[in-house]
Each structure stands twice: as C-alpha cells, then as structure tokens.
Amino acid sequence: MYISDSTPSFRLLAPLIAGIILHKICNGYGIALSCTPFLWIATALVAAICMCYIFNRQILFGIAVNILICVTGFTSALHESLESGFIWPVDHNGKSVQREYVAFVTDYPIPKEKSSMVQVGLIHESAKKCGLQLYFSAQDSSVLQLEPADTIRFTAAVQEPQQFTPKFDYKAYLARQGVFGTAFVAKGKWKITGVHTDRTSAGILFRKARHKLAEEYDTWGIKDKELAVLKALTLADKTALDQTIKDTYSRSGASHVLAVSGLHVGILYFLLSLLIPNIRRPKWLCWIRELAILLLLWCYACMIGLPFSITRSLIMFSIISLTRIFERDNNSINTLCFAAVIILTANPSALFDSGLQLSFAAVFSILYFQPKIASLWTPKNIVIKYFYDIITVSVAAQTGTVPLIMYYFGGISVLFLLTNIIVIPLVYAALMTVMATWILKSIPWLVFGGAVSNFTAHMAGWLLGIVNRVLEWISGISWNFIELEIERPSIVVLLYCMLFGTCVWLWNKKTKALIFSMGALAVLLLVTLPFWHNL
C-alpha cells in the first residue's frame, strides 16, 4: 500500500508544496506577479470542480482539485511576500541613507560582546508588516532597560540583511521571522517616546512571561553552559548558546536535543494529567479535562514563540486527543501530513526552514521506518527493550534526515547511536527534575519545599553538566564526524527518492519502487558527473 492510499492529507500536502516551490522559482527568476490573476484561476477551478462533481467526471475532478490546491499554495506564498517587506531609502550610489523611524519593541534586548540587539516592529503608514533588528553600542547601557511594547524614535540607515555564507540564506531566515532590515543606532540617536497600544496583546504578554521564567532560572545557581542549555531546552531561548556549544551538539549528532518538541509535550501532558483529576463520568467532564490540558500546552507553545518543532508536535497531539475523545481511528502519518498542511497554509515560507524540514523528516522516518526496524527483534527484558527502542528510533530518524544533515551541517556523526543512548535518558531525567523544581517552588506552604526545590534545581544542572561533558568527549573524537557536504538541494531530493524507493522495494517488493530508485540514481550520477570527473 502506498502512502497516499492511507493518508488523504498527503494528497493535499503534495500539490500545496508544489505551489509554494513554484512561487519560489518564479521569485528567484524575478518574475513580477500579483494575486489577482491567480484568484481568477482559483475561481474558474472551483467552478470546474463543481461541474466535474455534478457530471461524475472523477479523473477531471481529481486533476482540477490538485491544480486548485497548487494555485492555493502559490497564491498564499505570493500574498505573504507582497504583504511583508519594505524598500529602504538609498542615495544615487545605492548607499543606505539615514532617516528617522518610529518603531515598537517586540522582544527584550539581547546583549552581545560588542553590541546589544533589539528586535522592533516598524510603525508606518503602509499596511505591510516589517520587523527590524537594531544594533546598539555595548557602551549604551540604557538599551538594556527596553521592554516589549516600548515605542522608540531613532535615526539610522536601514538596509537589507547581509548574506554571510552562500549555504545559509540569512536574509530568508530573518524574513521568516518577520525581519526585513537591520541597522546600527548610534548612542544619542534614539529615545523612548511612549508605550505601544499592543502592550496587552497576547504576544507581548507571552514574551514577558518567558523573560520572567528565564530570570528565575538565573537564580537557580546553575553554571553558565548548563544554564544556556536549560533555557534552550525548556524556553526555546538559544541566545545564550555560544558557537562552541552549538558545534559540540552538532558534531556529536545531538542538535535535535536542543529543539523543544514531542518529548516536552509528553512530559508536560504527563504532569498535567497528574495535576488535573480524571473524572470518567459524566463523559463531557473528560472532554473538558482533555481540552483544558490542550489549552495549557498551547499556551506553553505560544510563550516560547511557537517554534516549528513544537507546533508540529502539538497539532499532531491535538488531533490524536480529539480522535480519542470522539472515539475515532487515527493514522499517525496522515496526522503528520495534516500538520504540515496547516503550518504551510499559515506560513508558506516555513517550507524552506531547516528546522521544519528536519523535524518533519525525522518524525516521518520514525513513524514509517521504526516499526519495521523494531520488528526484527523483540527483547523480553524491560531494560534492554528500553534501550533497544532508543536505538531503533535513532536509526529510523537518522535514516530519514541524513541527506538534510549533510546539506545543512556538512557531515554526519558516526557515533549518533552512542550519543542518543547516553544523552536521551539524561535529558529526560533533567527535564523531569526541572518540572519538579517548578512544582515545588509554586507551593510556598510545602514543608522543606525550598530546600527540596534547590536540590532538584542543582540536580538538573548536574545532569545537564554530564550531558555537556559526554557530548564534548564524543565530538572530540577525530573520526566521529565525517565531512560529507551536499552543495545543491536537487541532490538532496534525488537522495530521498533513492532512499524511499529502495525501502519500499525492500519491504513491499514493489518493482516500480525499485525502477523509481534506479532512475533517481541515474539522474544523481549525471548531476554529479563533474564531481566524479575531478576525482
């Protein structure tokens, strides 16, 4: 059985992705477009779909629906690009000129070694949304007093974000965060003018809540490196992670550990299930309990900024919970595809985000490959089974993400299995102790609660210290990281075609899948022919 046979959401996802990629190609060639013609095309397709349905033309109906979804993806991506961005003023030589702007602060300042960075939203007559990254001198200490919703007036020469490396599209990365310009603001060239009307908006309140939690972490007495990892693990705040820590996690094959994802959702759901009593009768109370837990989980996701990994996880978890409430069957791969449809419809440019690609590739591989790998052996000992499950999940996730890892990180970790076997239980234990610390600190009347919470806080720091030292040891092994860099996205696509074609042939004995895989291999050899010739 092919994936599309049991996953109707995949039939929505494929043409949607095709439409978004088509817009990317048109945009890359500088083709000027507007939404109006595509709205007319969509209207005509809807009419065609209705006619095909009325006259029972199934083939034409399917073609029209797929084209309509493709046009929808193209139009949503086009609308997103037209509704964002800004043309910054330049002189006749193309050099940015200084101008006065009014903006409101959207997040707390981030102090760096030589400067402080503040993210703001521009206030102007246009309806376009435009964020800026402003850099201030490190000597300008008054910048650190800024808070979300503060309105500032500044004078600076704003320019488009600069491209530092050819592989990482920094401009597109900032654009996905709503940032379309950067500027350095000299001391004395800015001032606070008031408070923006959005000071009570949900986004501002969530950012303030996350900042408060981060400040509370600072009082736990945890060392700097462990504290930076703790904030990344629980608040998706990676500002304190230096390049050394990032390289250590990357080279040891543990970058996924720093992403807030399904592991966190599972732990939070478990704790909330313990705190909120389960009343089986009447049935509507069970529904209210489940919806209340989901609401709290979504509030946590909003507080940490809705990173793609936890957004994907929560959409899937919400659908699974709803199917359980209404006693319906659930297909995990179909749910994964539906989560992708929701995210890409709301944010088409997310398709080109490395975090989203790795998150969905890893989860799909786990859902598709892990049961087949795990069926090769069934351990009877519960401890052996626990570590065997970690191994099978790790192998499945690595299988589905290797092409992307080589493209984005320039190589793979040989000891990824050792990393996961040691690190995942430690990280799970660290997160559990962090949750226990928060619960103990929230109960002031508990006898010895303060002493116990201090102990669990230090325990979390100690566990994260072990994680860091283990990863430093693994990343320091000379033969652990093999440099295998993929230069072009087309090679990544061909490798995935080969990978999944071969796997479908091995498990389902589909001859067409083998032919498809061999065809992808032939094209790959042709594309990489100059490389082999140089050898």
PDB file of N, CA, C and O in Angstrom, residues 334-387:
ATOM      1  N   ASN A 334      -0.845  10.265   8.447  1.00  0.00           N
ATOM      2  CA  ASN A 334      -1.870  11.179   7.939  1.00  0.00           C
ATOM      3  C   ASN A 334      -1.949  12.425   8.815  1.00  0.00           C
ATOM      4  O   ASN A 334      -2.081  13.551   8.315  1.00  0.00           O
ATOM      5  N   THR A 335      -1.862  12.242  10.125  1.00  0.00           N
ATOM      6  CA  THR A 335      -1.875  13.370  11.055  1.00  0.00           C
ATOM      7  C   THR A 335      -0.658  14.259  10.846  1.00  0.00           C
ATOM      8  O   THR A 335      -0.761  15.490  10.893  1.00  0.00           O
ATOM      9  N   LEU A 336       0.501  13.648  10.610  1.00  0.00           N
ATOM     10  CA  LEU A 336       1.725  14.411  10.340  1.00  0.00           C
ATOM     11  C   LEU A 336       1.567  15.259   9.084  1.00  0.00           C
ATOM     12  O   LEU A 336       1.937  16.444   9.071  1.00  0.00           O
ATOM     13  N   CYS A 337       1.020  14.662   8.036  1.00  0.00           N
ATOM     14  CA  CYS A 337       0.810  15.403   6.784  1.00  0.00           C
ATOM     15  C   CYS A 337      -0.186  16.545   6.984  1.00  0.00           C
ATOM     16  O   CYS A 337      -0.012  17.639   6.435  1.00  0.00           O
ATOM     17  N   PHE A 338      -1.219  16.301   7.770  1.00  0.00           N
ATOM     18  CA  PHE A 338      -2.211  17.344   8.028  1.00  0.00           C
ATOM     19  C   PHE A 338      -1.587  18.496   8.816  1.00  0.00           C
ATOM     20  O   PHE A 338      -1.893  19.666   8.573  1.00  0.00           O
ATOM     21  N   ALA A 339      -0.689  18.165   9.757  1.00  0.00           N
ATOM     22  CA  ALA A 339       0.018  19.216  10.495  1.00  0.00           C
ATOM     23  C   ALA A 339       0.857  20.063   9.545  1.00  0.00           C
ATOM     24  O   ALA A 339       0.918  21.294   9.675  1.00  0.00           O
ATOM     25  N   ALA A 340       1.493  19.418   8.574  1.00  0.00           N
ATOM     26  CA  ALA A 340       2.280  20.159   7.577  1.00  0.00           C
ATOM     27  C   ALA A 340       1.392  21.062   6.736  1.00  0.00           C
ATOM     28  O   ALA A 340       1.767  22.202   6.419  1.00  0.00           O
ATOM     29  N   VAL A 341       0.198  20.575   6.367  1.00  0.00           N
ATOM     30  CA  VAL A 341      -0.740  21.389   5.586  1.00  0.00           C
ATOM     31  C   VAL A 341      -1.136  22.646   6.361  1.00  0.00           C
ATOM     32  O   VAL A 341      -1.150  23.758   5.814  1.00  0.00           O
ATOM     33  N   ILE A 342      -1.428  22.487   7.644  1.00  0.00           N
ATOM     34  CA  ILE A 342      -1.830  23.634   8.468  1.00  0.00           C
ATOM     35  C   ILE A 342      -0.696  24.655   8.570  1.00  0.00           C
ATOM     36  O   ILE A 342      -0.899  25.871   8.373  1.00  0.00           O
ATOM     37  N   ILE A 343       0.521  24.183   8.867  1.00  0.00           N
ATOM     38  CA  ILE A 343       1.657  25.093   9.045  1.00  0.00           C
ATOM     39  C   ILE A 343       1.982  25.815   7.740  1.00  0.00           C
ATOM     40  O   ILE A 343       2.196  27.040   7.726  1.00  0.00           O
ATOM     41  N   LEU A 344       2.007  25.095   6.624  1.00  0.00           N
ATOM     42  CA  LEU A 344       2.381  25.702   5.346  1.00  0.00           C
ATOM     43  C   LEU A 344       1.292  26.621   4.806  1.00  0.00           C
ATOM     44  O   LEU A 344       1.590  27.584   4.096  1.00  0.00           O
ATOM     45  N   THR A 345       0.047  26.343   5.126  1.00  0.00           N
ATOM     46  CA  THR A 345      -1.028  27.245   4.715  1.00  0.00           C
ATOM     47  C   THR A 345      -0.922  28.568   5.456  1.00  0.00           C
ATOM     48  O   THR A 345      -1.116  29.645   4.872  1.00  0.00           O
ATOM     49  N   ALA A 346      -0.601  28.496   6.738  1.00  0.00           N
ATOM     50  CA  ALA A 346      -0.470  29.712   7.545  1.00  0.00           C
ATOM     51  C   ALA A 346       0.839  30.438   7.274  1.00  0.00           C
ATOM     52  O   ALA A 346       0.899  31.677   7.351  1.00  0.00           O
ATOM     53  N   ASN A 347       1.896  29.681   6.953  1.00  0.00           N
ATOM     54  CA  ASN A 347       3.227  30.278   6.784  1.00  0.00           C
ATOM     55  C   ASN A 347       3.956  29.548   5.658  1.00  0.00           C
ATOM     56  O   ASN A 347       4.779  28.669   5.907  1.00  0.00           O
ATOM     57  N   PRO A 348       3.669  29.889   4.393  1.00  0.00           N
ATOM     58  CA  PRO A 348       4.256  29.151   3.263  1.00  0.00           C
ATOM     59  C   PRO A 348       5.787  29.146   3.251  1.00  0.00           C
ATOM     60  O   PRO A 348       6.395  28.152   2.855  1.00  0.00           O
ATOM     61  N   SER A 349       6.412  30.227   3.668  1.00  0.00           N
ATOM     62  CA  SER A 349       7.878  30.299   3.640  1.00  0.00           C
ATOM     63  C   SER A 349       8.525  29.335   4.631  1.00  0.00           C
ATOM     64  O   SER A 349       9.726  29.074   4.551  1.00  0.00           O
ATOM     65  N   ALA A 350       7.730  28.781   5.562  1.00  0.00           N
ATOM     66  CA  ALA A 350       8.270  27.811   6.526  1.00  0.00           C
ATOM     67  C   ALA A 350       8.785  26.557   5.827  1.00  0.00           C
ATOM     68  O   ALA A 350       9.605  25.834   6.389  1.00  0.00           O
ATOM     69  N   LEU A 351       8.331  26.312   4.595  1.00  0.00           N
ATOM     70  CA  LEU A 351       8.782  25.138   3.853  1.00  0.00           C
ATOM     71  C   LEU A 351      10.300  25.126   3.694  1.00  0.00           C
ATOM     72  O   LEU A 351      10.917  24.060   3.637  1.00  0.00           O
ATOM     73  N   PHE A 352      10.915  26.298   3.646  1.00  0.00           N
ATOM     74  CA  PHE A 352      12.352  26.401   3.400  1.00  0.00           C
ATOM     75  C   PHE A 352      13.152  26.577   4.687  1.00  0.00           C
ATOM     76  O   PHE A 352      14.338  26.891   4.633  1.00  0.00           O
ATOM     77  N   ASP A 353      12.500  26.367   5.824  1.00  0.00           N
ATOM     78  CA  ASP A 353      13.187  26.452   7.116  1.00  0.00           C
ATOM     79  C   ASP A 353      13.815  25.100   7.441  1.00  0.00           C
ATOM     80  O   ASP A 353      13.145  24.058   7.400  1.00  0.00           O
ATOM     81  N   SER A 354      15.103  25.110   7.774  1.00  0.00           N
ATOM     82  CA  SER A 354      15.816  23.862   8.048  1.00  0.00           C
ATOM     83  C   SER A 354      15.233  23.128   9.252  1.00  0.00           C
ATOM     84  O   SER A 354      15.154  21.891   9.258  1.00  0.00           O
ATOM     85  N   GLY A 355      14.809  23.871  10.278  1.00  0.00           N
ATOM     86  CA  GLY A 355      14.235  23.245  11.464  1.00  0.00           C
ATOM     87  C   GLY A 355      12.964  22.493  11.151  1.00  0.00           C
ATOM     88  O   GLY A 355      12.748  21.366  11.629  1.00  0.00           O
ATOM     89  N   LEU A 356      12.090  23.097  10.327  1.00  0.00           N
ATOM     90  CA  LEU A 356      10.839  22.428   9.963  1.00  0.00           C
ATOM     91  C   LEU A 356      11.124  21.189   9.112  1.00  0.00           C
ATOM     92  O   LEU A 356      10.529  20.122   9.320  1.00  0.00           O
ATOM     93  N   GLN A 357      12.047  21.301   8.163  1.00  0.00           N
ATOM     94  CA  GLN A 357      12.370  20.162   7.304  1.00  0.00           C
ATOM     95  C   GLN A 357      12.916  18.991   8.118  1.00  0.00           C
ATOM     96  O   GLN A 357      12.494  17.841   7.931  1.00  0.00           O
ATOM     97  N   LEU A 358      13.842  19.277   9.024  1.00  0.00           N
ATOM     98  CA  LEU A 358      14.426  18.207   9.839  1.00  0.00           C
ATOM     99  C   LEU A 358      13.396  17.601  10.784  1.00  0.00           C
ATOM    100  O   LEU A 358      13.383  16.382  11.004  1.00  0.00           O
ATOM    101  N   SER A 359      12.524  18.450  11.344  1.00  0.00           N
ATOM    102  CA  SER A 359      11.509  17.962  12.285  1.00  0.00           C
ATOM    103  C   SER A 359      10.546  16.998  11.596  1.00  0.00           C
ATOM    104  O   SER A 359      10.301  15.886  12.079  1.00  0.00           O
ATOM    105  N   PHE A 360      10.022  17.397  10.436  1.00  0.00           N
ATOM    106  CA  PHE A 360       9.059  16.548   9.736  1.00  0.00           C
ATOM    107  C   PHE A 360       9.728  15.312   9.147  1.00  0.00           C
ATOM    108  O   PHE A 360       9.139  14.218   9.151  1.00  0.00           O
ATOM    109  N   ALA A 361      10.951  15.466   8.649  1.00  0.00           N
ATOM    110  CA  ALA A 361      11.662  14.307   8.092  1.00  0.00           C
ATOM    111  C   ALA A 361      11.945  13.275   9.176  1.00  0.00           C
ATOM    112  O   ALA A 361      11.783  12.068   8.962  1.00  0.00           O
ATOM    113  N   ALA A 362      12.358  13.742  10.355  1.00  0.00           N
ATOM    114  CA  ALA A 362      12.663  12.824  11.455  1.00  0.00           C
ATOM    115  C   ALA A 362      11.410  12.087  11.929  1.00  0.00           C
ATOM    116  O   ALA A 362      11.429  10.856  12.113  1.00  0.00           O
ATOM    117  N   VAL A 363      10.316  12.820  12.118  1.00  0.00           N
ATOM    118  CA  VAL A 363       9.089  12.191  12.624  1.00  0.00           C
ATOM    119  C   VAL A 363       8.504  11.232  11.590  1.00  0.00           C
ATOM    120  O   VAL A 363       8.062  10.122  11.932  1.00  0.00           O
ATOM    121  N   PHE A 364       8.516  11.638  10.317  1.00  0.00           N
ATOM    122  CA  PHE A 364       8.017  10.728   9.281  1.00  0.00           C
ATOM    123  C   PHE A 364       8.837   9.443   9.247  1.00  0.00           C
ATOM    124  O   PHE A 364       8.282   8.338   9.138  1.00  0.00           O
ATOM    125  N   SER A 365      10.156   9.575   9.346  1.00  0.00           N
ATOM    126  CA  SER A 365      11.021   8.397   9.316  1.00  0.00           C
ATOM    127  C   SER A 365      10.773   7.496  10.517  1.00  0.00           C
ATOM    128  O   SER A 365      10.778   6.263  10.392  1.00  0.00           O
ATOM    129  N   ILE A 366      10.556   8.102  11.674  1.00  0.00           N
ATOM    130  CA  ILE A 366      10.256   7.306  12.873  1.00  0.00           C
ATOM    131  C   ILE A 366       8.943   6.554  12.709  1.00  0.00           C
ATOM    132  O   ILE A 366       8.844   5.351  13.009  1.00  0.00           O
ATOM    133  N   LEU A 367       7.929   7.242  12.200  1.00  0.00           N
ATOM    134  CA  LEU A 367       6.621   6.600  12.032  1.00  0.00           C
ATOM    135  C   LEU A 367       6.651   5.517  10.957  1.00  0.00           C
ATOM    136  O   LEU A 367       5.965   4.497  11.075  1.00  0.00           O
ATOM    137  N   TYR A 368       7.443   5.734   9.916  1.00  0.00           N
ATOM    138  CA  TYR A 368       7.439   4.801   8.783  1.00  0.00           C
ATOM    139  C   TYR A 368       8.456   3.670   8.949  1.00  0.00           C
ATOM    140  O   TYR A 368       8.157   2.503   8.678  1.00  0.00           O
ATOM    141  N   PHE A 369       9.682   4.014   9.390  1.00  0.00           N
ATOM    142  CA  PHE A 369      10.755   3.024   9.450  1.00  0.00           C
ATOM    143  C   PHE A 369      10.837   2.282  10.784  1.00  0.00           C
ATOM    144  O   PHE A 369      11.155   1.095  10.818  1.00  0.00           O
ATOM    145  N   GLN A 370      10.595   2.984  11.900  1.00  0.00           N
ATOM    146  CA  GLN A 370      10.854   2.391  13.212  1.00  0.00           C
ATOM    147  C   GLN A 370      10.078   1.086  13.470  1.00  0.00           C
ATOM    148  O   GLN A 370      10.662   0.117  13.985  1.00  0.00           O
ATOM    149  N   PRO A 371       8.775   1.023  13.156  1.00  0.00           N
ATOM    150  CA  PRO A 371       8.075  -0.261  13.395  1.00  0.00           C
ATOM    151  C   PRO A 371       8.695  -1.427  12.628  1.00  0.00           C
ATOM    152  O   PRO A 371       8.751  -2.554  13.137  1.00  0.00           O
ATOM    153  N   LYS A 372       9.187  -1.171  11.409  1.00  0.00           N
ATOM    154  CA  LYS A 372       9.788  -2.239  10.602  1.00  0.00           C
ATOM    155  C   LYS A 372      11.131  -2.657  11.174  1.00  0.00           C
ATOM    156  O   LYS A 372      11.482  -3.838  11.186  1.00  0.00           O
ATOM    157  N   ILE A 373      11.914  -1.667  11.646  1.00  0.00           N
ATOM    158  CA  ILE A 373      13.207  -1.992  12.247  1.00  0.00           C
ATOM    159  C   ILE A 373      13.014  -2.721  13.580  1.00  0.00           C
ATOM    160  O   ILE A 373      13.704  -3.698  13.885  1.00  0.00           O
ATOM    161  N   ALA A 374      12.055  -2.232  14.383  1.00  0.00           N
ATOM    162  CA  ALA A 374      11.811  -2.831  15.701  1.00  0.00           C
ATOM    163  C   ALA A 374      11.300  -4.258  15.598  1.00  0.00           C
ATOM    164  O   ALA A 374      11.523  -5.078  16.507  1.00  0.00           O
ATOM    165  N   SER A 375      10.619  -4.590  14.501  1.00  0.00           N
ATOM    166  CA  SER A 375      10.063  -5.940  14.350  1.00  0.00           C
ATOM    167  C   SER A 375      11.133  -6.998  14.091  1.00  0.00           C
ATOM    168  O   SER A 375      10.846  -8.195  14.126  1.00  0.00           O
ATOM    169  N   LEU A 376      12.370  -6.558  13.832  1.00  0.00           N
ATOM    170  CA  LEU A 376      13.447  -7.514  13.583  1.00  0.00           C
ATOM    171  C   LEU A 376      13.811  -8.315  14.827  1.00  0.00           C
ATOM    172  O   LEU A 376      14.351  -9.418  14.735  1.00  0.00           O
ATOM    173  N   TRP A 377      13.544  -7.744  16.010  1.00  0.00           N
ATOM    174  CA  TRP A 377      13.871  -8.436  17.270  1.00  0.00           C
ATOM    175  C   TRP A 377      12.962  -7.918  18.361  1.00  0.00           C
ATOM    176  O   TRP A 377      12.652  -6.717  18.414  1.00  0.00           O
ATOM    177  N   THR A 378      12.509  -8.815  19.239  1.00  0.00           N
ATOM    178  CA  THR A 378      11.634  -8.413  20.346  1.00  0.00           C
ATOM    179  C   THR A 378      12.286  -8.793  21.664  1.00  0.00           C
ATOM    180  O   THR A 378      12.198  -9.952  22.104  1.00  0.00           O
ATOM    181  N   PRO A 379      12.978  -7.845  22.321  1.00  0.00           N
ATOM    182  CA  PRO A 379      13.612  -8.152  23.615  1.00  0.00           C
ATOM    183  C   PRO A 379      12.569  -8.417  24.692  1.00  0.00           C
ATOM    184  O   PRO A 379      11.509  -7.795  24.716  1.00  0.00           O
ATOM    185  N   LYS A 380      12.874  -9.335  25.585  1.00  0.00           N
ATOM    186  CA  LYS A 380      11.950  -9.661  26.674  1.00  0.00           C
ATOM    187  C   LYS A 380      12.260  -8.884  27.946  1.00  0.00           C
ATOM    188  O   LYS A 380      11.371  -8.625  28.746  1.00  0.00           O
ATOM    189  N   ASN A 381      13.527  -8.532  28.145  1.00  0.00           N
ATOM    190  CA  ASN A 381      13.918  -7.745  29.313  1.00  0.00           C
ATOM    191  C   ASN A 381      13.499  -6.296  29.121  1.00  0.00           C
ATOM    192  O   ASN A 381      13.755  -5.693  28.078  1.00  0.00           O
ATOM    193  N   ILE A 382      12.842  -5.706  30.136  1.00  0.00           N
ATOM    194  CA  ILE A 382      12.293  -4.363  30.009  1.00  0.00           C
ATOM    195  C   ILE A 382      13.391  -3.310  29.846  1.00  0.00           C
ATOM    196  O   ILE A 382      13.218  -2.312  29.121  1.00  0.00           O
ATOM    197  N   VAL A 383      14.537  -3.505  30.513  1.00  0.00           N
ATOM    198  CA  VAL A 383      15.642  -2.543  30.393  1.00  0.00           C
ATOM    199  C   VAL A 383      16.249  -2.612  29.003  1.00  0.00           C
ATOM    200  O   VAL A 383      16.504  -1.576  28.364  1.00  0.00           O
ATOM    201  N   ILE A 384      16.472  -3.825  28.519  1.00  0.00           N
ATOM    202  CA  ILE A 384      17.028  -3.989  27.176  1.00  0.00           C
ATOM    203  C   ILE A 384      16.062  -3.432  26.132  1.00  0.00           C
ATOM    204  O   ILE A 384      16.470  -2.796  25.160  1.00  0.00           O
ATOM    205  N   LYS A 385      14.756  -3.663  26.365  1.00  0.00           N
ATOM    206  CA  LYS A 385      13.754  -3.148  25.428  1.00  0.00           C
ATOM    207  C   LYS A 385      13.770  -1.622  25.378  1.00  0.00           C
ATOM    208  O   LYS A 385      13.604  -1.017  24.312  1.00  0.00           O
ATOM    209  N   TYR A 386      13.974  -0.978  26.548  1.00  0.00           N
ATOM    210  CA  TYR A 386      14.015   0.491  26.597  1.00  0.00           C
ATOM    211  C   TYR A 386      15.139   1.022  25.716  1.00  0.00           C
ATOM    212  O   TYR A 386      14.926   1.923  24.885  1.00  0.00           O
ATOM    213  N   PHE A 387      16.342   0.446  25.870  1.00  0.00           N
ATOM    214  CA  PHE A 387      17.465   0.926  25.075  1.00  0.00           C
ATOM    215  C   PHE A 387      17.362   0.475  23.613  1.00  0.00           C
ATOM    216  O   PHE A 387      17.819   1.185  22.707  1.00  0.00           O
TER     217      PHE A 387
END
